[in-house]
Amino acid sequence: EVQLVESGGGLVQPGGSLRLSCAASGFSFSDYPMSWVRQAPGKGLEWVSTINSGGGSTYYADSVKGRFTISTDNAKNTLYLQMNSLKTEDTAVYFCATNGDVGGELICSGGYCYTAKGQGTQVTVSS
């Protein structure tokens, strides 16, 4: 069974930092691209960042470019998102996801399609 479990969210002041983690199991983690997406209160799903299967290429939404860094530890089957210089508009539930062929139904929301997505971790940026 494919499982994605996020952790590391919390309450942080503007300008602060958080590091999110996503523990993956049930599929060959290193073979597939992995992404972070988020959903702000009252809004749809928004793509944040993607790392390719080899880890050599990373992609970011303009809204987070230069502030967030995506990475993987294939030995631990874990995806990370280092978030710096956080803004109030970064407040959202953050999910890790993949659109690789890991056996799940393809679901599209907010312009991003995925075959597996975790339950999410809440990030609140507020003073």
XYZ file of N, CA, C and O in Angstrom:
508
model
N 0.837 -1.197 0.000
C 0.000 0.000 0.000
C 0.874 1.249 0.000
O 1.782 1.389 0.802
N 0.579 2.162 -0.919
C 1.315 3.417 -1.001
C 0.909 4.317 0.160
O -0.271 4.527 0.419
N 1.915 4.818 0.875
C 1.647 5.754 1.965
C 2.609 6.926 1.892
O 3.807 6.751 1.647
N 2.067 8.128 2.104
C 2.849 9.353 2.198
C 2.421 10.048 3.491
O 1.244 10.361 3.652
N 3.367 10.258 4.395
C 3.052 10.821 5.702
C 3.900 12.072 5.934
O 5.117 11.983 6.085
N 3.224 13.223 5.982
C 3.905 14.495 6.179
C 4.047 14.824 7.658
O 3.217 14.408 8.478
N 5.076 15.600 7.962
C 5.286 16.089 9.321
C 6.109 17.371 9.262
O 6.648 17.716 8.208
N 6.165 18.077 10.394
C 7.011 19.254 10.477
C 6.295 20.581 10.427
O 6.919 21.637 10.558
N 4.992 20.548 10.213
C 4.252 21.803 10.184
C 4.137 22.427 11.561
O 4.531 21.833 12.572
N 3.594 23.637 11.581
C 3.410 24.319 12.860
C 3.134 25.782 12.663
O 2.859 26.241 11.559
N 3.208 26.513 13.780
C 2.987 27.956 13.788
C 4.346 28.659 13.803
O 5.195 28.350 14.642
N 4.520 29.598 12.906
C 5.789 30.322 12.815
C 5.499 31.780 12.494
O 4.497 32.086 11.836
N 6.357 32.663 12.961
C 6.198 34.085 12.678
C 6.679 34.410 11.278
O 7.522 33.692 10.715
N 6.153 35.465 10.689
C 6.665 35.901 9.370
C 8.178 36.081 9.412
O 8.715 36.626 10.374
N 8.842 35.611 8.353
C 10.291 35.655 8.300
C 10.955 34.425 8.852
O 12.178 34.252 8.693
N 10.187 33.563 9.498
C 10.743 32.362 10.100
C 10.914 31.224 9.106
O 10.672 31.380 7.900
N 11.333 30.068 9.635
C 11.615 28.906 8.804
C 10.948 27.656 9.373
O 10.733 27.551 10.585
N 10.667 26.732 8.488
C 10.188 25.402 8.862
C 10.754 24.405 7.864
O 11.014 24.749 6.696
N 10.901 23.157 8.328
C 11.311 22.084 7.433
C 10.265 20.981 7.486
O 10.040 20.386 8.548
N 9.633 20.747 6.353
C 8.637 19.688 6.251
C 9.293 18.400 5.781
O 10.239 18.419 4.990
N 8.764 17.284 6.266
C 9.238 15.961 5.845
C 8.054 15.147 5.347
O 6.919 15.352 5.791
N 8.344 14.225 4.455
C 7.316 13.302 3.942
C 7.940 11.922 3.844
O 8.840 11.700 3.028
N 7.464 11.013 4.683
C 7.957 9.637 4.672
C 7.126 8.815 3.702
O 5.893 8.754 3.835
N 7.786 8.188 2.742
C 7.097 7.420 1.702
C 7.315 5.929 1.903
O 8.387 5.498 2.332
N 6.301 5.157 1.562
C 6.410 3.697 1.621
C 5.447 3.076 0.634
O 4.498 3.720 0.169
N 5.703 1.828 0.279
C 4.801 1.089 -0.598
C 5.101 1.223 -2.078
O 4.370 0.668 -2.900
N 6.151 1.968 -2.431
C 6.557 2.076 -3.823
C 8.039 2.422 -3.872
O 8.631 2.782 -2.855
N 8.621 2.308 -5.047
C 10.043 2.572 -5.207
C 10.269 4.079 -5.289
O 10.251 4.681 -6.367
N 10.474 4.669 -4.119
C 10.509 6.128 -3.956
C 11.466 6.811 -4.933
O 11.136 7.838 -5.534
N 12.641 6.263 -5.115
C 13.668 6.929 -5.921
C 13.380 6.895 -7.419
O 14.050 7.565 -8.188
N 12.369 6.146 -7.826
C 12.067 6.002 -9.256
C 11.087 7.036 -9.787
O 10.844 7.082 -11.001
N 10.503 7.846 -8.898
C 9.424 8.731 -9.325
C 9.655 10.178 -8.907
O 10.249 10.444 -7.859
N 9.153 11.122 -9.713
C 9.201 12.520 -9.279
C 8.296 12.712 -8.072
O 7.265 12.043 -7.948
N 8.689 13.610 -7.197
C 7.903 13.905 -6.003
C 7.652 15.402 -5.932
O 8.478 16.204 -6.366
N 6.518 15.756 -5.378
C 6.120 17.159 -5.338
C 5.565 17.550 -3.981
O 5.126 16.689 -3.209
N 5.579 18.833 -3.736
C 4.827 19.440 -2.640
C 3.736 20.299 -3.265
O 3.987 21.055 -4.216
N 2.550 20.184 -2.735
C 1.435 21.038 -3.115
C 0.825 21.563 -1.829
O 1.074 21.020 -0.751
N 0.027 22.611 -1.916
C -0.574 23.188 -0.716
C -1.980 23.668 -1.002
O -2.346 23.912 -2.158
N -2.742 23.800 0.054
C -4.100 24.297 -0.052
C -4.342 25.293 1.062
O -4.361 24.918 2.242
N -4.522 26.531 0.677
C -4.808 27.593 1.641
C -6.293 27.582 1.988
O -7.110 27.057 1.224
N -6.649 28.158 3.121
C -8.059 28.173 3.523
C -8.953 28.774 2.446
O -8.682 29.873 1.941
N -9.969 28.053 2.034
C -10.938 28.550 1.067
C -10.454 28.553 -0.373
O -11.136 29.073 -1.263
N -9.289 27.976 -0.611
C -8.736 27.977 -1.966
C -8.479 26.554 -2.452
O -8.533 25.600 -1.680
N -8.176 26.421 -3.742
C -7.899 25.125 -4.324
C -6.467 24.694 -4.122
O -5.642 25.408 -3.538
N -6.171 23.512 -4.627
C -4.824 22.968 -4.509
C -3.860 23.780 -5.376
O -4.193 24.138 -6.518
N -2.690 24.072 -4.838
C -1.679 24.853 -5.548
C -0.372 24.082 -5.578
O 0.139 23.681 -4.521
N 0.198 23.905 -6.748
C 1.498 23.261 -6.868
C 2.575 24.185 -6.298
O 2.572 25.396 -6.565
N 3.523 23.606 -5.544
C 4.591 24.375 -4.919
C 5.950 24.039 -5.532
O 6.694 24.934 -5.920
N 6.281 22.742 -5.595
C 7.619 22.371 -6.029
C 7.657 20.906 -6.431
O 6.879 20.095 -5.923
N 8.578 20.565 -7.343
C 8.779 19.187 -7.795
C 10.264 18.891 -7.898
O 11.048 19.764 -8.283
N 10.635 17.661 -7.551
C 11.992 17.171 -7.756
C 11.917 15.922 -8.620
O 11.042 15.075 -8.403
N 12.790 15.823 -9.613
C 12.680 14.681 -10.511
C 13.233 13.420 -9.845
O 13.795 13.474 -8.757
N 13.063 12.294 -10.516
C 13.406 11.011 -9.901
C 14.885 10.889 -9.586
O 15.264 10.218 -8.653
N 15.719 11.532 -10.370
C 17.147 11.472 -10.100
C 17.617 12.501 -9.095
O 18.753 12.449 -8.626
N 16.731 13.436 -8.792
C 17.080 14.484 -7.836
C 17.916 15.594 -8.432
O 18.275 16.541 -7.740
N 18.211 15.504 -9.728
C 19.082 16.497 -10.326
C 18.383 17.754 -10.778
O 19.025 18.767 -11.047
N 17.068 17.677 -10.875
C 16.310 18.839 -11.333
C 15.206 19.164 -10.336
O 14.514 18.269 -9.863
N 15.074 20.433 -10.041
C 14.027 20.902 -9.142
C 13.283 22.059 -9.796
O 13.848 22.796 -10.609
N 12.025 22.186 -9.427
C 11.161 23.190 -10.026
C 10.343 23.835 -8.914
O 9.920 23.152 -7.973
N 10.088 25.135 -9.059
C 9.379 25.868 -8.012
C 8.347 26.813 -8.609
O 8.561 27.391 -9.675
N 7.261 26.985 -7.896
C 6.312 28.028 -8.233
C 6.973 29.379 -8.017
O 7.825 29.537 -7.119
N 6.598 30.356 -8.815
C 7.202 31.683 -8.688
C 7.026 32.251 -7.278
O 7.883 32.976 -6.789
N 5.924 31.896 -6.649
C 5.619 32.461 -5.333
C 6.572 31.991 -4.236
O 6.647 32.620 -3.179
N 7.296 30.885 -4.467
C 8.194 30.358 -3.436
C 9.645 30.303 -3.894
O 10.536 29.981 -3.095
N 9.899 30.615 -5.132
C 11.249 30.524 -5.684
C 12.208 31.417 -4.895
O 11.902 32.567 -4.592
N 13.362 30.859 -4.538
C 14.353 31.594 -3.766
C 14.148 31.498 -2.268
O 15.036 31.902 -1.499
N 12.992 30.989 -1.836
C 12.712 30.866 -0.393
C 12.590 29.406 0.045
O 12.931 29.074 1.184
N 12.078 28.553 -0.838
C 11.857 27.141 -0.500
C 12.869 26.277 -1.246
O 13.276 26.594 -2.369
N 13.252 25.155 -0.633
C 14.160 24.198 -1.257
C 13.620 22.789 -1.063
O 13.382 22.363 0.074
N 13.431 22.080 -2.180
C 12.964 20.697 -2.136
C 14.166 19.765 -2.241
O 15.143 20.056 -2.958
N 14.105 18.648 -1.523
C 15.201 17.675 -1.575
C 14.680 16.304 -1.176
O 13.560 16.185 -0.664
N 15.497 15.294 -1.414
C 15.145 13.928 -1.040
C 16.322 13.238 -0.363
O 17.481 13.605 -0.583
N 15.999 12.254 0.460
C 16.986 11.324 1.002
C 16.496 9.937 0.604
O 15.595 9.384 1.253
N 17.035 9.410 -0.478
C 16.531 8.145 -1.000
C 16.811 6.976 -0.056
O 16.074 5.988 -0.055
N 17.858 7.070 0.749
C 18.150 6.014 1.718
C 17.062 5.934 2.782
O 16.823 4.866 3.356
N 16.405 7.055 3.038
C 15.343 7.100 4.050
C 13.960 7.175 3.422
O 12.969 7.276 4.142
N 13.878 7.139 2.079
C 12.587 7.277 1.396
C 11.821 8.500 1.905
O 10.624 8.421 2.218
N 12.515 9.611 1.990
C 11.925 10.806 2.576
C 12.124 12.012 1.670
O 13.205 12.212 1.104
N 11.065 12.791 1.554
C 11.045 14.048 0.803
C 11.031 15.185 1.808
O 10.368 15.092 2.848
N 11.742 16.258 1.492
C 11.801 17.416 2.393
C 11.400 18.695 1.659
O 11.501 18.795 0.442
N 10.973 19.673 2.446
C 10.774 21.023 1.945
C 11.280 21.987 3.005
O 10.666 22.113 4.071
N 12.397 22.624 2.721
C 12.937 23.664 3.598
C 12.300 24.984 3.206
O 12.415 25.412 2.052
N 11.617 25.604 4.155
C 10.907 26.835 3.882
C 11.509 27.952 4.714
O 11.474 27.901 5.950
N 12.052 28.950 4.050
C 12.658 30.108 4.703
C 11.896 31.373 4.343
O 11.121 31.393 3.388
N 12.136 32.408 5.105
C 11.503 33.715 4.853
C 10.001 33.566 4.643
O 9.428 34.106 3.693
N 9.376 32.849 5.537
C 7.961 32.560 5.390
C 7.109 33.821 5.472
O 7.412 34.758 6.225
N 6.033 33.811 4.685
C 5.098 34.930 4.621
C 3.717 34.456 5.074
O 3.415 33.251 5.017
N 2.875 35.399 5.455
C 1.529 35.021 5.887
C 0.788 34.284 4.771
O -0.017 33.387 5.050
N 1.060 34.640 3.540
C 0.385 33.982 2.413
C 0.852 32.550 2.170
O 0.310 31.853 1.307
N 1.873 32.102 2.895
C 2.293 30.708 2.823
C 1.447 29.808 3.727
O 1.610 28.583 3.700
N 0.572 30.393 4.509
C -0.300 29.612 5.379
C -1.176 28.677 4.551
O -1.885 29.108 3.649
N -1.086 27.392 4.856
C -1.817 26.382 4.085
C -1.568 25.007 4.697
O -0.693 24.843 5.558
N -2.336 24.046 4.234
C -2.012 22.646 4.493
C -1.092 22.195 3.365
O -1.417 22.383 2.184
N 0.046 21.618 3.727
C 1.035 21.183 2.753
C 0.982 19.661 2.603
O 0.990 18.928 3.603
N 0.942 19.228 1.363
C 0.872 17.804 1.038
C 2.063 17.405 0.181
O 2.472 18.177 -0.689
N 2.568 16.205 0.383
C 3.486 15.642 -0.594
C 2.688 14.724 -1.512
O 1.648 14.168 -1.115
N 3.153 14.621 -2.740
C 2.392 13.872 -3.743
C 3.324 13.399 -4.846
O 4.439 13.894 -5.002
N 2.840 12.444 -5.603
C 3.530 12.004 -6.802
C 2.527 11.748 -7.907
O 1.371 11.417 -7.629
N 2.947 11.960 -9.140
C 2.108 11.598 -10.287
C 2.735 10.432 -11.051
O 2.389 10.183 -12.196
N 3.630 9.715 -10.372
C 4.205 8.521 -10.961
C 3.210 7.368 -10.976
O 2.174 7.413 -10.300
N 3.529 6.351 -11.737
C 2.657 5.184 -11.871
C 2.845 4.265 -10.665
O 3.513 3.234 -10.751
N 2.255 4.665 -9.542
C 2.409 3.894 -8.308
C 1.145 3.107 -7.986
O 0.988 2.583 -6.878
N 0.239 3.056 -8.968
C -0.915 2.186 -8.821
C -2.207 2.870 -8.460
O -3.249 2.233 -8.444
N -2.157 4.149 -8.159
C -3.374 4.843 -7.775
C -4.075 5.506 -8.956
O -3.498 5.660 -10.025
N -5.302 5.891 -8.719
C -6.077 6.618 -9.730
C -5.484 8.014 -9.912
O -5.091 8.658 -8.938
N -5.452 8.483 -11.163
C -4.958 9.829 -11.441
C -6.051 10.836 -11.103
O -7.161 10.766 -11.632
N -5.732 11.755 -10.205
C -6.676 12.793 -9.787
C -6.061 14.141 -10.100
O -4.885 14.365 -9.814
N -6.849 15.033 -10.690
C -6.364 16.365 -11.043
C -7.130 17.422 -10.262
O -8.365 17.370 -10.194
N -6.396 18.360 -9.680
C -7.015 19.423 -8.900
C -6.090 20.622 -8.926
O -4.884 20.481 -8.718
N -6.653 21.786 -9.206
C -5.860 23.004 -9.190
C -4.724 23.001 -10.176
O -3.699 23.639 -9.952
N -4.865 22.284 -11.285
C -3.833 22.254 -12.304
C -2.738 21.246 -12.047
O -1.782 21.138 -12.826
N -2.813 20.498 -10.941
C -1.826 19.465 -10.644
C -2.523 18.127 -10.571
O -3.584 17.997 -9.959
N -1.923 17.123 -11.207
C -2.474 15.771 -11.208
C -1.567 14.853 -10.397
O -0.342 14.937 -10.500
N -2.155 13.960 -9.621
C -1.376 13.078 -8.767
C -2.027 11.708 -8.694
O -3.235 11.563 -8.897
N -1.183 10.713 -8.373
C -1.675 9.359 -8.175
C -1.624 8.958 -6.704
O -2.206 7.948 -6.313
N -0.908 9.740 -5.914
C -0.875 9.507 -4.474
C -0.594 10.831 -3.791
O 0.204 11.632 -4.285
N -1.253 11.053 -2.654
C -1.079 12.288 -1.895
C -1.258 11.972 -0.428
O -2.096 11.151 -0.057
N -0.466 12.616 0.406
C -0.576 12.380 1.838
C -1.746 13.117 2.455
O -2.544 13.752 1.758
N -1.837 13.044 3.767
C -2.929 13.679 4.505
C -2.647 15.129 4.824
O -3.559 15.874 5.196
N -1.400 15.543 4.719
C -1.057 16.938 4.876
C -0.577 17.330 6.262
O -0.827 16.631 7.253
N 0.128 18.457 6.325
C 0.572 19.042 7.584
C 0.303 20.543 7.526
O 0.562 21.189 6.515
N -0.249 21.086 8.608
C -0.661 22.485 8.632
C 0.536 23.391 8.891
O 1.299 23.181 9.843
N 0.664 24.410 8.063
C 1.656 25.473 8.268
C 0.899 26.785 8.439
O 0.113 27.161 7.564
N 1.123 27.433 9.564
C 0.485 28.718 9.836
C 1.564 29.757 10.080
O 2.406 29.592 10.970
N 1.527 30.808 9.281
C 2.496 31.899 9.414
C 1.741 33.120 9.924
O 0.897 33.684 9.220
N 2.024 33.493 11.147
C 1.278 34.572 11.782
C 2.100 35.171 12.904
O 2.858 34.480 13.580
N 1.897 36.481 13.108
C 2.559 37.145 14.226
C 1.651 37.160 15.446
O 2.040 37.656 16.504
